[in-house]
Structure formats: C-alpha cells, structure tokens
XYZ file of C-alpha atoms in Angstrom:
348
model
C -33.865 -78.201 77.679
C -32.491 -74.820 76.737
C -34.376 -72.149 78.734
C -32.271 -71.685 81.858
C -33.285 -68.529 83.761
C -30.005 -68.289 85.681
C -27.921 -68.716 82.540
C -30.032 -66.157 80.698
C -29.613 -63.710 83.589
C -25.845 -64.118 83.229
C -25.956 -63.609 79.468
C -28.105 -60.475 79.759
C -25.700 -58.965 82.270
C -22.603 -59.927 80.282
C -24.043 -58.255 77.194
C -24.844 -55.111 79.199
C -21.317 -55.113 80.643
C -19.743 -55.513 77.223
C -21.764 -52.557 75.934
C -20.527 -50.419 78.815
C -16.901 -51.120 77.819
C -17.221 -50.295 74.140
C -15.913 -46.749 74.458
C -12.728 -47.807 76.284
C -9.550 -49.330 74.919
C -9.461 -53.048 74.024
C -6.837 -53.711 76.730
C -8.982 -52.066 79.390
C -12.049 -53.988 78.206
C -10.192 -57.308 78.375
C -8.965 -56.626 81.917
C -12.390 -55.477 83.068
C -14.213 -58.442 81.563
C -11.829 -60.857 83.278
C -13.462 -59.864 86.574
C -17.048 -60.058 85.325
C -17.849 -63.595 86.509
C -16.609 -62.897 90.037
C -18.507 -59.605 90.246
C -21.680 -61.227 88.894
C -21.532 -63.957 91.534
C -20.380 -61.871 94.504
C -21.351 -58.242 93.900
C -23.980 -58.057 91.193
C -24.996 -54.517 92.137
C -21.522 -53.255 91.166
C -22.266 -54.114 87.517
C -24.095 -51.831 85.091
C -27.723 -52.876 84.715
C -31.079 -51.491 83.710
C -34.416 -51.873 85.459
C -35.214 -54.533 82.844
C -32.102 -56.462 83.909
C -33.062 -56.182 87.576
C -36.577 -57.357 86.745
C -35.290 -60.416 84.912
C -33.043 -61.270 87.860
C -36.159 -61.344 90.038
C -37.820 -63.620 87.459
C -34.803 -65.922 87.717
C -35.123 -66.037 91.521
C -38.874 -66.694 91.299
C -38.223 -69.491 88.800
C -35.970 -71.261 91.281
C -38.739 -71.136 93.862
C -41.678 -72.082 91.653
C -40.172 -74.573 89.216
C -37.380 -76.230 91.193
C -38.217 -75.946 94.913
C -41.999 -75.908 95.102
C -42.541 -79.389 93.520
C -40.401 -80.989 96.239
C -41.459 -78.862 99.204
C -43.490 -80.114 102.131
C -47.075 -78.992 102.544
C -46.129 -76.385 105.121
C -43.773 -74.631 102.688
C -46.047 -74.459 99.639
C -47.832 -71.209 100.421
C -44.751 -69.402 101.808
C -42.830 -70.247 98.629
C -45.712 -69.077 96.422
C -46.003 -65.867 98.422
C -42.282 -65.130 98.079
C -42.400 -65.828 94.352
C -45.466 -63.607 93.886
C -43.643 -60.807 95.657
C -40.622 -61.183 93.385
C -42.769 -61.167 90.254
C -44.721 -58.131 91.478
C -41.445 -56.308 92.135
C -40.192 -57.275 88.689
C -43.298 -55.794 87.082
C -42.954 -52.625 89.170
C -39.399 -52.225 87.854
C -40.278 -53.164 84.266
C -43.967 -53.322 83.315
C -42.917 -54.865 79.982
C -41.239 -57.864 81.654
C -43.320 -60.417 79.757
C -41.978 -63.433 81.632
C -43.002 -61.909 84.952
C -46.452 -61.000 83.618
C -46.990 -64.488 82.207
C -45.804 -66.285 85.329
C -47.779 -63.983 87.644
C -50.954 -64.592 85.663
C -50.384 -68.347 85.742
C -50.318 -68.216 89.534
C -53.687 -66.471 89.661
C -55.942 -67.739 86.875
C -58.555 -70.273 87.862
C -58.387 -72.498 84.773
C -56.299 -73.383 81.751
C -58.981 -71.867 79.525
C -58.557 -68.498 81.255
C -54.801 -68.829 80.956
C -55.061 -69.581 77.249
C -57.373 -66.617 76.694
C -54.923 -64.261 78.402
C -51.988 -65.616 76.414
C -53.883 -65.305 73.135
C -55.195 -61.815 73.793
C -51.747 -60.398 74.567
C -49.758 -62.366 71.992
C -49.446 -59.676 69.317
C -48.408 -57.077 71.892
C -45.670 -59.316 73.279
C -44.394 -60.264 69.846
C -44.252 -56.639 68.722
C -42.377 -55.583 71.867
C -39.807 -58.383 71.577
C -39.214 -57.783 67.879
C -38.811 -54.062 68.556
C -36.240 -54.769 71.279
C -34.392 -57.133 68.939
C -34.252 -54.585 66.129
C -33.091 -51.807 68.446
C -30.289 -53.908 69.897
C -29.123 -55.106 66.509
C -28.841 -51.518 65.295
C -26.630 -50.639 68.273
C -24.371 -53.697 68.226
C -21.585 -54.888 66.006
C -22.237 -57.998 63.944
C -20.557 -60.555 66.280
C -22.890 -59.648 69.153
C -26.124 -59.440 67.203
C -27.130 -63.145 67.233
C -26.917 -63.364 71.036
C -28.700 -60.050 71.540
C -31.442 -61.002 69.078
C -31.945 -64.362 70.774
C -32.155 -62.831 74.257
C -34.652 -60.228 73.047
C -36.912 -62.850 71.436
C -36.877 -65.451 74.198
C -39.776 -63.977 76.205
C -41.890 -64.236 73.052
C -40.737 -67.779 72.398
C -41.645 -68.767 75.962
C -45.013 -67.030 75.552
C -45.740 -69.037 72.403
C -44.491 -72.286 73.944
C -46.879 -71.889 76.871
C -49.687 -70.980 74.481
C -49.139 -74.215 72.556
C -48.956 -76.304 75.723
C -52.022 -74.654 77.249
C -54.007 -75.126 74.029
C -53.070 -78.826 74.061
C -54.244 -79.207 77.654
C -57.535 -77.495 76.789
C -58.126 -79.772 73.810
C -57.647 -77.003 71.219
C -55.325 -79.155 69.176
C -55.377 -77.129 65.957
C -54.487 -74.030 67.999
C -51.662 -75.963 69.677
C -50.256 -76.946 66.283
C -50.565 -73.369 65.002
C -48.751 -71.898 68.020
C -45.998 -74.521 67.841
C -45.481 -73.959 64.118
C -45.371 -70.182 64.622
C -42.697 -70.685 67.258
C -40.654 -72.979 65.026
C -40.836 -70.375 62.258
C -39.506 -67.725 64.641
C -36.910 -70.029 66.224
C -35.935 -72.809 63.793
C -33.478 -74.231 66.348
C -36.371 -74.798 68.767
C -34.807 -73.538 71.974
C -38.189 -74.125 73.673
C -38.471 -77.788 72.589
C -41.919 -77.012 71.249
C -41.600 -79.962 68.877
C -42.522 -82.104 71.897
C -45.861 -80.306 72.290
C -46.373 -80.394 68.518
C -45.881 -84.183 68.453
C -48.631 -84.722 71.029
C -51.009 -82.311 69.292
C -50.530 -84.115 65.981
C -51.391 -87.435 67.643
C -54.534 -85.914 69.147
C -55.498 -84.907 65.604
C -54.490 -88.372 64.342
C -52.301 -86.614 61.780
C -49.897 -89.388 60.814
C -48.405 -87.509 57.826
C -47.827 -84.467 60.033
C -46.008 -86.586 62.617
C -43.888 -88.132 59.851
C -42.959 -84.672 58.588
C -41.990 -83.638 62.118
C -39.680 -86.668 62.328
C -38.016 -85.574 59.087
C -37.446 -82.097 60.545
C -35.775 -83.356 63.720
C -32.299 -83.092 62.203
C -32.653 -79.300 62.057
C -34.426 -78.837 65.405
C -33.096 -78.826 68.933
C -29.395 -79.139 68.129
C -27.926 -82.549 67.374
C -30.421 -84.649 69.337
C -31.858 -87.656 67.521
C -35.565 -88.388 67.115
C -35.560 -90.809 70.023
C -36.674 -88.616 72.906
C -39.555 -89.706 75.112
C -42.038 -87.303 73.526
C -41.627 -88.397 69.915
C -41.470 -92.096 70.822
C -44.552 -91.868 73.049
C -46.344 -89.942 70.293
C -45.507 -92.616 67.709
C -46.576 -95.348 70.122
C -49.872 -93.589 70.833
C -50.647 -93.133 67.144
C -49.917 -96.797 66.409
C -52.145 -97.778 69.333
C -54.968 -95.554 68.040
C -54.727 -97.361 64.718
C -54.798 -100.741 66.498
C -51.317 -101.478 65.132
C -50.425 -103.133 68.419
C -47.292 -104.956 67.266
C -45.833 -101.693 65.993
C -46.894 -99.910 69.199
C -45.197 -102.615 71.284
C -41.974 -102.270 69.275
C -42.024 -98.485 69.716
C -42.561 -98.834 73.463
C -39.586 -101.185 73.490
C -37.527 -98.471 71.805
C -38.644 -96.049 74.487
C -37.530 -98.437 77.222
C -34.247 -98.896 75.387
C -33.620 -95.155 75.235
C -34.516 -94.729 78.932
C -32.941 -97.808 80.451
C -34.077 -98.784 83.923
C -37.029 -96.383 83.803
C -39.873 -98.860 83.367
C -41.392 -97.768 86.684
C -42.147 -94.330 85.252
C -44.124 -95.910 82.405
C -46.132 -97.951 84.886
C -46.814 -95.225 87.440
C -47.446 -92.318 85.022
C -47.305 -89.675 87.753
C -48.396 -86.205 86.710
C -46.297 -83.284 87.926
C -46.759 -79.537 87.759
C -45.625 -77.613 84.685
C -42.693 -75.225 84.889
C -43.959 -71.644 84.932
C -40.860 -70.058 83.396
C -40.433 -72.817 80.814
C -40.389 -76.611 80.650
C -38.292 -77.700 83.616
C -34.699 -78.567 82.804
C -33.719 -82.202 83.370
C -30.895 -84.375 81.967
C -31.515 -85.928 78.562
C -32.524 -89.619 78.651
C -32.924 -89.550 82.423
C -35.842 -90.924 84.387
C -36.752 -87.335 85.256
C -37.059 -86.503 81.560
C -39.300 -89.512 80.997
C -41.483 -88.451 83.942
C -41.877 -84.961 82.428
C -42.766 -86.412 79.021
C -45.322 -88.791 80.529
C -46.836 -86.013 82.627
C -47.301 -83.854 79.537
C -48.513 -86.970 77.736
C -51.478 -87.378 80.076
C -53.557 -85.909 77.232
C -52.797 -89.154 75.377
C -52.501 -91.601 78.253
C -55.845 -90.739 79.849
C -58.030 -90.831 76.752
C -61.040 -93.074 77.308
C -61.992 -94.920 80.478
C -60.377 -98.126 81.768
C -61.109 -100.128 84.907
C -57.674 -99.434 86.485
C -58.339 -95.712 86.571
C -55.930 -95.010 83.727
C -57.047 -94.214 80.215
C -57.132 -96.981 77.630
C -53.719 -96.101 76.187
C -52.248 -95.457 79.630
C -53.388 -98.869 80.862
C -51.910 -100.534 77.769
C -48.591 -98.702 78.279
C -48.398 -99.799 81.941
C -49.240 -103.427 81.137
C -46.896 -103.645 78.158
C -44.048 -101.926 80.002
C -44.321 -104.587 82.719
C -44.166 -107.324 80.083
C -41.139 -105.751 78.385
C -39.410 -104.886 81.660
C -40.250 -107.459 84.344
C -38.299 -105.429 86.910
C -40.863 -102.634 86.660
C -43.305 -102.503 89.615
C -46.899 -103.549 89.316
C -49.295 -100.835 88.198
C -51.305 -99.386 91.121
C -55.039 -99.837 90.752
C -55.647 -96.120 90.988
C -53.281 -95.327 88.130
C -51.014 -93.202 90.314
C -51.410 -89.676 91.605
C -52.957 -87.499 88.929
C -53.931 -83.848 88.891
C -56.404 -84.286 86.080
C -55.435 -80.936 84.528
C -54.468 -82.460 81.197
C -57.466 -84.660 80.500
C -58.933 -82.502 77.737
C-alpha cells in the first residue's frame, strides 16, 4: 500500500530543501542536509516551504484523523474528529486552491451519495490531470536528471489518487465499464501501480464476467505493484467469485483454500465479512498478508459478496464464502445470521 501521506509530506519537503541548497557548495549542502530529518520532525517551520507544501501537510494531518483515527473512535469523538479534519482541509484549500487531494477529500465528506461523488470526480478529471502534468513538466525542467523521477512522481500522485477513487467509486455505483476505464487509464499513467488500482480492476472485471480480462491482469502482475505475487486477497477473491459465478464450485473451493493459505489464521474475516469505511486520502495502509488487509479486501469486495439474496442476510456468494471458509478452517467462528455489520454502500 504505497500512498503514505506522512511519507509523501517528508519527500515533498526534502525535495524543496534540496532545491534551496543548489546554489551553495556541495560541502555546505551535505552538512545542511544532515540536519534535515531533525528539523522536519522538531521545527518544520524553519525549513523552506511553499503554500502548496503547507497545504499538503494539512492534508497529511487530516488523513491521520479521517483514515486512521476515525474508524476506531468512540461515538462521542466522531463529529469532533470530522470537524477538525474539515477545518484542516479548508485551511489547505485557502493556502493552495489547487490542492487536489484536499478538494477531493473535502468533497467526499460532504456529498450525499456515491453517484454525486463520481459525478464530481468525473467532471473535474481533465482539469486535475492537466494541472498535475503541468507541475511535473515544470519541475522536470528545473531539476537535474537524478531528481526528476521523484519530482515527477510526487507531482502526479494527486492525479493518480483522483483516478483511483474514480475507479473505486464507479465500481461501488455499478458502473463497471467506467471502473475498468479509470483503472486502465491509471495503469497507463503509473505502470508500477502505486495506487494498487489493479485490486479495483480485478473486481470490476468479475462484475463484467470478463474471464479473459482477469487472466490478462494476472499475466501483468509481474510488472505491477513491485515484486508482489498474484496471491493477494483481491485477486484470489476475484478468481473465486468468477469461478463461483460459472458454477465451477470445485475450482472456487480450491481458490478459497489458497486465500486461506495466504492469510493464515484469518478465517474469521471470511466468515464475518465486516464492511469498513474507505480511506479518503487513499486505500488505507495495512501490512501485506495480514488479517487487516483481508478485511479491507473483503470490505471492498462487498460488490461481489452481496450479489443476490440469501436467507442469512449475506449475498449468495458471500454466504457460500462464509460456509466454505468454515469447512476449510474449522477454527473459524460460526457465521452470524445477520451477515455481520454492513454499511450497504457497496451493493450496486
């Protein structure tokens, strides 16, 4: 999970600091940069920064509140945390009206439905892309070759996050062709898939029952998302769902067994299928092959799990997953009759 707001804040500031040292001697630059980490942590305001840098720092602070504290807060803290985050995002936009992350996150807090959110994202997409590409080109003209890849990546990330949310929102709304199109556009812009949009693409392809497309995505895994194999929860759940749709139940059972093997001791998550809130900055960051990662994948997979109607309250595929997971992992708890706590936001 590559989009880390705090890490990106650090990288933006380190790049700005390096630029400020370019006119000095190499020895002076080396001595000055040795103190950068301490100054960033203890006295950020002593470092050179633009209003855009200050705005992104506020986005980073709001991300901590909305994506990593709010989901675990008690009822009495929910509105105070949202209010603080709104204030930070409003301040970020006052400092830098072109802070696309702040604009996107602020809108997500206010819109009444996923359809409205998708419309906003779609309407402003070309503007955001143009702005990010312009920033990338400007930076690359100013910088020496060794710094250009980092600068270009930082400049494009708000656009990549914009596209990633567009794909995810389209999937939730049932616009599966649009989800595929947005995901493919993102992969064309960022072939290394920093946003992990291949996960969203896998689910959209299953919704379209596009077996060849899912097979092609598997073949592309070696070039996407670093060195990770095609055994994450999203691709395995997608393959299982497609096999189940085709009534290839033996194959689906084997694939679910592979999923349990990759996420050992996590059978309870497959039974409970709890839906959690989406990250507003980006997909929330969790350790690979952890139970938390499986929970995130299942929550996003509600669009597959809750298809159809089944007497337990789960969808047909969701009920089959819970039952089969219990058979494959007897230590997993019994499935609750209600199908677990669900928001219902992904049932398109």
